[in-house]
Structures are given as structure tokens and as C-alpha cells.
Amino acid sequence: MIYVKKKSLIVLLMTLAFLFVAPKAVFAQEKVKVYLFRSDTCPICQQAVAFFNELASDEEYKDMLELVDFEVSSSKNAKLMDEASEAMGDGEVNGVPYIIIGDRSFGGYTSSWDEDIKAEIKETYEDESFVDPLKDIVGETDDSNDTFIIV
């Protein structure tokens, strides 16, 4: 018969209880930046903005994305769009909206792309090794007149 000291048994039971009851560490996942280059006068751009605003309040996606919106009538933002498209390997962009999510870009917008866009957001969000290709080009976003965030 095995005899265990009462004190040792209590320590063992407490250790086991802690391992099973203790909350697991939760690491905050960085939001995916969705870059939207658009024009105030573009009706398709307005549809894209409406879609992303809806997505930003969707229970499944709201914590996954940050919409970074650039109105391209600003020469600074138009130049930024050119630099972003070059970095993405798209060459010259001839129209808006121009959307960049992760390592994928979308020239234009149609609601038939909604599921592809959602999939790209989710895939990028879950990719722990993802590095934003526009981080050095865009830098930190702010709430100035040229650059603003809708979410």
C-alpha cells in the first residue's frame, strides 16, 4: 500500500486543479488593415464603403478588420495609391475603388466579391506570420483631412 503525506497530496491536488481550471492565455490578434482608395464622387466606391461599414459591425468580422480609407482627390493620397499598387505588383491603377487586403488587391468592387473579400480578411487575420506589405508605405494612419479610418 502506498502512503502519501497529507500535505503532499493537497499540493498535488491543488496543482492538478490549477492546470485544469486556470484560464488559458489569450493573445490579442492584430486587426487586418483593409486599404480602400476611393473617390467621393464614385458610386461604386460608395457601395464598397457601405459594405465595409456593414462588415465592421458584423459580429464575426468586427474584431478582425480596420478600414483605412483614402480619398484620392487629395494628391497625397493619389500618390500613395500609386505607391501601394506598385508595391502590390499591380502597376498603374486606372480607377477606384482600389482595395488591398493582406497580400491581395481588388481593382474595383462588386457585391459578387463579398465572400472573397471576407475570406481574404479571415485568412490574413489567422496568418500569424503575415507582414503588411504597405506598412512602410502608408505608415501610421491618422484622422487628418487626407486619411481617415471608418471603424
PDB file of C-alpha atoms in Angstrom:
ATOM      1  CA  MET A   1       0.000   0.000   0.000  1.00  0.00           C
ATOM      2  CA  ILE A   2       1.238   3.484  -0.882  1.00  0.00           C
ATOM      3  CA  TYR A   3       1.170   6.101   1.804  1.00  0.00           C
ATOM      4  CA  VAL A   4       1.220   9.770   0.821  1.00  0.00           C
ATOM      5  CA  LYS A   5       1.639  12.525   3.303  1.00  0.00           C
ATOM      6  CA  LYS A   6      -1.450  14.647   3.630  1.00  0.00           C
ATOM      7  CA  LYS A   7       0.444  17.844   2.774  1.00  0.00           C
ATOM      8  CA  SER A   8       1.929  16.318  -0.418  1.00  0.00           C
ATOM      9  CA  LEU A   9      -1.486  15.095  -1.510  1.00  0.00           C
ATOM     10  CA  ILE A  10      -3.023  18.541  -1.041  1.00  0.00           C
ATOM     11  CA  VAL A  11      -0.238  20.183  -3.074  1.00  0.00           C
ATOM     12  CA  LEU A  12      -0.648  17.596  -5.831  1.00  0.00           C
ATOM     13  CA  LEU A  13      -4.425  18.066  -5.966  1.00  0.00           C
ATOM     14  CA  MET A  14      -4.137  21.859  -5.991  1.00  0.00           C
ATOM     15  CA  THR A  15      -1.608  21.706  -8.831  1.00  0.00           C
ATOM     16  CA  LEU A  16      -3.862  19.448 -10.885  1.00  0.00           C
ATOM     17  CA  ALA A  17      -6.884  21.656 -10.203  1.00  0.00           C
ATOM     18  CA  PHE A  18      -4.959  24.745 -11.277  1.00  0.00           C
ATOM     19  CA  LEU A  19      -3.907  23.128 -14.549  1.00  0.00           C
ATOM     20  CA  PHE A  20      -7.481  22.229 -15.445  1.00  0.00           C
ATOM     21  CA  VAL A  21      -9.215  25.359 -14.156  1.00  0.00           C
ATOM     22  CA  ALA A  22      -6.711  28.118 -14.907  1.00  0.00           C
ATOM     23  CA  PRO A  23      -7.670  30.255 -17.884  1.00  0.00           C
ATOM     24  CA  LYS A  24      -5.563  29.809 -20.971  1.00  0.00           C
ATOM     25  CA  ALA A  25      -3.507  32.774 -22.122  1.00  0.00           C
ATOM     26  CA  VAL A  26      -5.273  34.759 -24.798  1.00  0.00           C
ATOM     27  CA  PHE A  27      -3.200  36.804 -27.184  1.00  0.00           C
ATOM     28  CA  ALA A  28      -4.778  39.721 -28.966  1.00  0.00           C
ATOM     29  CA  GLN A  29      -4.616  39.251 -32.710  1.00  0.00           C
ATOM     30  CA  GLU A  30      -3.742  42.360 -34.688  1.00  0.00           C
ATOM     31  CA  LYS A  31      -6.551  43.627 -36.893  1.00  0.00           C
ATOM     32  CA  VAL A  32      -6.176  43.320 -40.643  1.00  0.00           C
ATOM     33  CA  LYS A  33      -5.844  46.688 -42.327  1.00  0.00           C
ATOM     34  CA  VAL A  34      -8.175  46.916 -45.293  1.00  0.00           C
ATOM     35  CA  TYR A  35      -6.900  49.739 -47.501  1.00  0.00           C
ATOM     36  CA  LEU A  36      -9.594  51.412 -49.562  1.00  0.00           C
ATOM     37  CA  PHE A  37      -8.587  54.006 -52.131  1.00  0.00           C
ATOM     38  CA  ARG A  38     -11.721  55.751 -53.374  1.00  0.00           C
ATOM     39  CA  SER A  39     -13.356  58.927 -54.629  1.00  0.00           C
ATOM     40  CA  ASP A  40     -16.257  60.823 -53.065  1.00  0.00           C
ATOM     41  CA  THR A  41     -17.893  61.081 -56.490  1.00  0.00           C
ATOM     42  CA  CYS A  42     -17.671  57.366 -57.343  1.00  0.00           C
ATOM     43  CA  PRO A  43     -20.946  55.444 -56.821  1.00  0.00           C
ATOM     44  CA  ILE A  44     -19.152  52.083 -56.819  1.00  0.00           C
ATOM     45  CA  CYS A  45     -16.824  53.412 -54.123  1.00  0.00           C
ATOM     46  CA  GLN A  46     -19.874  54.314 -52.037  1.00  0.00           C
ATOM     47  CA  GLN A  47     -21.090  50.716 -52.366  1.00  0.00           C
ATOM     48  CA  ALA A  48     -17.698  49.457 -51.197  1.00  0.00           C
ATOM     49  CA  VAL A  49     -17.717  51.828 -48.211  1.00  0.00           C
ATOM     50  CA  ALA A  50     -21.229  50.641 -47.281  1.00  0.00           C
ATOM     51  CA  PHE A  51     -20.112  47.006 -47.486  1.00  0.00           C
ATOM     52  CA  PHE A  52     -17.051  47.579 -45.290  1.00  0.00           C
ATOM     53  CA  ASN A  53     -19.044  49.594 -42.747  1.00  0.00           C
ATOM     54  CA  GLU A  54     -21.556  46.738 -42.572  1.00  0.00           C
ATOM     55  CA  LEU A  55     -18.732  44.229 -42.210  1.00  0.00           C
ATOM     56  CA  ALA A  56     -17.156  46.308 -39.444  1.00  0.00           C
ATOM     57  CA  SER A  57     -20.313  45.891 -37.363  1.00  0.00           C
ATOM     58  CA  ASP A  58     -20.741  42.193 -38.203  1.00  0.00           C
ATOM     59  CA  GLU A  59     -20.254  40.044 -35.097  1.00  0.00           C
ATOM     60  CA  GLU A  60     -17.865  37.652 -36.859  1.00  0.00           C
ATOM     61  CA  TYR A  61     -15.657  40.261 -38.573  1.00  0.00           C
ATOM     62  CA  LYS A  62     -15.769  43.399 -36.428  1.00  0.00           C
ATOM     63  CA  ASP A  63     -12.683  42.462 -34.412  1.00  0.00           C
ATOM     64  CA  MET A  64     -10.741  41.303 -37.475  1.00  0.00           C
ATOM     65  CA  LEU A  65     -10.550  44.428 -39.592  1.00  0.00           C
ATOM     66  CA  GLU A  66      -9.631  48.064 -39.576  1.00  0.00           C
ATOM     67  CA  LEU A  67     -10.720  50.015 -42.634  1.00  0.00           C
ATOM     68  CA  VAL A  68      -8.146  52.576 -43.725  1.00  0.00           C
ATOM     69  CA  ASP A  69      -9.843  54.888 -46.201  1.00  0.00           C
ATOM     70  CA  PHE A  70      -8.012  57.176 -48.639  1.00  0.00           C
ATOM     71  CA  GLU A  71      -9.955  59.719 -50.678  1.00  0.00           C
ATOM     72  CA  VAL A  72      -7.847  60.084 -53.834  1.00  0.00           C
ATOM     73  CA  SER A  73      -8.850  63.613 -54.810  1.00  0.00           C
ATOM     74  CA  SER A  74      -6.025  64.503 -52.437  1.00  0.00           C
ATOM     75  CA  SER A  75      -2.783  64.441 -54.440  1.00  0.00           C
ATOM     76  CA  LYS A  76      -1.051  62.962 -51.393  1.00  0.00           C
ATOM     77  CA  ASN A  77      -3.496  60.023 -51.349  1.00  0.00           C
ATOM     78  CA  ALA A  78      -3.403  59.594 -55.145  1.00  0.00           C
ATOM     79  CA  LYS A  79       0.389  59.302 -54.917  1.00  0.00           C
ATOM     80  CA  LEU A  80       0.018  56.880 -52.041  1.00  0.00           C
ATOM     81  CA  MET A  81      -2.315  54.724 -54.166  1.00  0.00           C
ATOM     82  CA  ASP A  82       0.308  54.644 -56.933  1.00  0.00           C
ATOM     83  CA  GLU A  83       2.997  53.573 -54.463  1.00  0.00           C
ATOM     84  CA  ALA A  84       0.701  50.939 -52.947  1.00  0.00           C
ATOM     85  CA  SER A  85      -0.218  49.487 -56.346  1.00  0.00           C
ATOM     86  CA  GLU A  86       3.453  49.341 -57.279  1.00  0.00           C
ATOM     87  CA  ALA A  87       4.239  47.517 -54.011  1.00  0.00           C
ATOM     88  CA  MET A  88       1.440  45.039 -54.744  1.00  0.00           C
ATOM     89  CA  GLY A  89       2.798  44.414 -58.241  1.00  0.00           C
ATOM     90  CA  ASP A  90      -0.294  45.863 -59.900  1.00  0.00           C
ATOM     91  CA  GLY A  91       1.453  48.633 -61.800  1.00  0.00           C
ATOM     92  CA  GLU A  92      -0.641  51.676 -62.613  1.00  0.00           C
ATOM     93  CA  VAL A  93      -4.178  51.769 -61.224  1.00  0.00           C
ATOM     94  CA  ASN A  94      -6.603  53.456 -63.604  1.00  0.00           C
ATOM     95  CA  GLY A  95      -9.650  53.716 -61.386  1.00  0.00           C
ATOM     96  CA  VAL A  96     -11.209  53.408 -57.996  1.00  0.00           C
ATOM     97  CA  PRO A  97     -12.098  51.780 -55.782  1.00  0.00           C
ATOM     98  CA  TYR A  98      -8.795  50.051 -55.305  1.00  0.00           C
ATOM     99  CA  ILE A  99      -8.829  47.714 -52.309  1.00  0.00           C
ATOM    100  CA  ILE A 100      -5.887  45.959 -50.651  1.00  0.00           C
ATOM    101  CA  ILE A 101      -6.374  43.207 -48.081  1.00  0.00           C
ATOM    102  CA  GLY A 102      -3.380  41.223 -46.937  1.00  0.00           C
ATOM    103  CA  ASP A 103      -1.347  40.310 -50.000  1.00  0.00           C
ATOM    104  CA  ARG A 104      -4.299  40.592 -52.383  1.00  0.00           C
ATOM    105  CA  SER A 105      -5.707  43.570 -54.239  1.00  0.00           C
ATOM    106  CA  PHE A 106      -9.074  44.205 -55.848  1.00  0.00           C
ATOM    107  CA  GLY A 107      -9.422  46.682 -58.719  1.00  0.00           C
ATOM    108  CA  GLY A 108     -12.990  47.895 -58.437  1.00  0.00           C
ATOM    109  CA  TYR A 109     -15.801  46.471 -56.369  1.00  0.00           C
ATOM    110  CA  THR A 110     -18.852  44.324 -56.939  1.00  0.00           C
ATOM    111  CA  SER A 111     -21.014  42.612 -54.343  1.00  0.00           C
ATOM    112  CA  SER A 112     -20.194  39.298 -56.032  1.00  0.00           C
ATOM    113  CA  TRP A 113     -16.722  39.660 -54.448  1.00  0.00           C
ATOM    114  CA  ASP A 114     -18.071  39.933 -50.893  1.00  0.00           C
ATOM    115  CA  GLU A 115     -17.328  36.311 -49.975  1.00  0.00           C
ATOM    116  CA  ASP A 116     -13.826  36.514 -51.483  1.00  0.00           C
ATOM    117  CA  ILE A 117     -13.167  39.690 -49.511  1.00  0.00           C
ATOM    118  CA  LYS A 118     -14.415  38.092 -46.281  1.00  0.00           C
ATOM    119  CA  ALA A 119     -12.274  35.014 -46.903  1.00  0.00           C
ATOM    120  CA  GLU A 120      -9.196  37.179 -47.501  1.00  0.00           C
ATOM    121  CA  ILE A 121      -9.802  39.120 -44.268  1.00  0.00           C
ATOM    122  CA  LYS A 122     -10.227  35.915 -42.270  1.00  0.00           C
ATOM    123  CA  GLU A 123      -7.217  34.192 -43.866  1.00  0.00           C
ATOM    124  CA  THR A 124      -4.964  37.202 -43.282  1.00  0.00           C
ATOM    125  CA  TYR A 125      -6.233  37.601 -39.710  1.00  0.00           C
ATOM    126  CA  GLU A 126      -5.444  33.965 -38.916  1.00  0.00           C
ATOM    127  CA  ASP A 127      -1.983  34.070 -40.523  1.00  0.00           C
ATOM    128  CA  GLU A 128       0.343  34.760 -37.591  1.00  0.00           C
ATOM    129  CA  SER A 129       3.318  35.244 -39.928  1.00  0.00           C
ATOM    130  CA  PHE A 130       1.622  37.881 -42.110  1.00  0.00           C
ATOM    131  CA  VAL A 131       3.524  41.138 -42.571  1.00  0.00           C
ATOM    132  CA  ASP A 132       1.586  44.075 -44.017  1.00  0.00           C
ATOM    133  CA  PRO A 133       3.207  44.916 -47.389  1.00  0.00           C
ATOM    134  CA  LEU A 134       2.048  48.539 -47.105  1.00  0.00           C
ATOM    135  CA  LYS A 135       3.211  49.201 -43.554  1.00  0.00           C
ATOM    136  CA  ASP A 136       6.285  51.160 -44.627  1.00  0.00           C
ATOM    137  CA  ILE A 137       4.455  52.985 -47.425  1.00  0.00           C
ATOM    138  CA  VAL A 138       1.365  54.040 -45.523  1.00  0.00           C
ATOM    139  CA  GLY A 139       2.969  54.398 -42.114  1.00  0.00           C
ATOM    140  CA  GLU A 140       0.691  55.246 -39.251  1.00  0.00           C
ATOM    141  CA  THR A 141      -2.801  56.379 -40.182  1.00  0.00           C
ATOM    142  CA  ASP A 142      -4.354  59.394 -38.599  1.00  0.00           C
ATOM    143  CA  ASP A 143      -7.585  61.383 -38.532  1.00  0.00           C
ATOM    144  CA  SER A 144      -6.382  64.278 -40.695  1.00  0.00           C
ATOM    145  CA  ASN A 145      -8.350  65.547 -43.661  1.00  0.00           C
ATOM    146  CA  ASP A 146      -6.428  63.329 -46.080  1.00  0.00           C
ATOM    147  CA  THR A 147      -6.540  59.994 -44.314  1.00  0.00           C
ATOM    148  CA  PHE A 148      -9.165  58.628 -42.005  1.00  0.00           C
ATOM    149  CA  ILE A 149     -10.338  55.395 -40.547  1.00  0.00           C
ATOM    150  CA  ILE A 150     -14.016  54.396 -40.640  1.00  0.00           C
ATOM    151  CA  VAL A 151     -14.157  51.734 -37.939  1.00  0.00           C
TER     152      VAL A 151
END
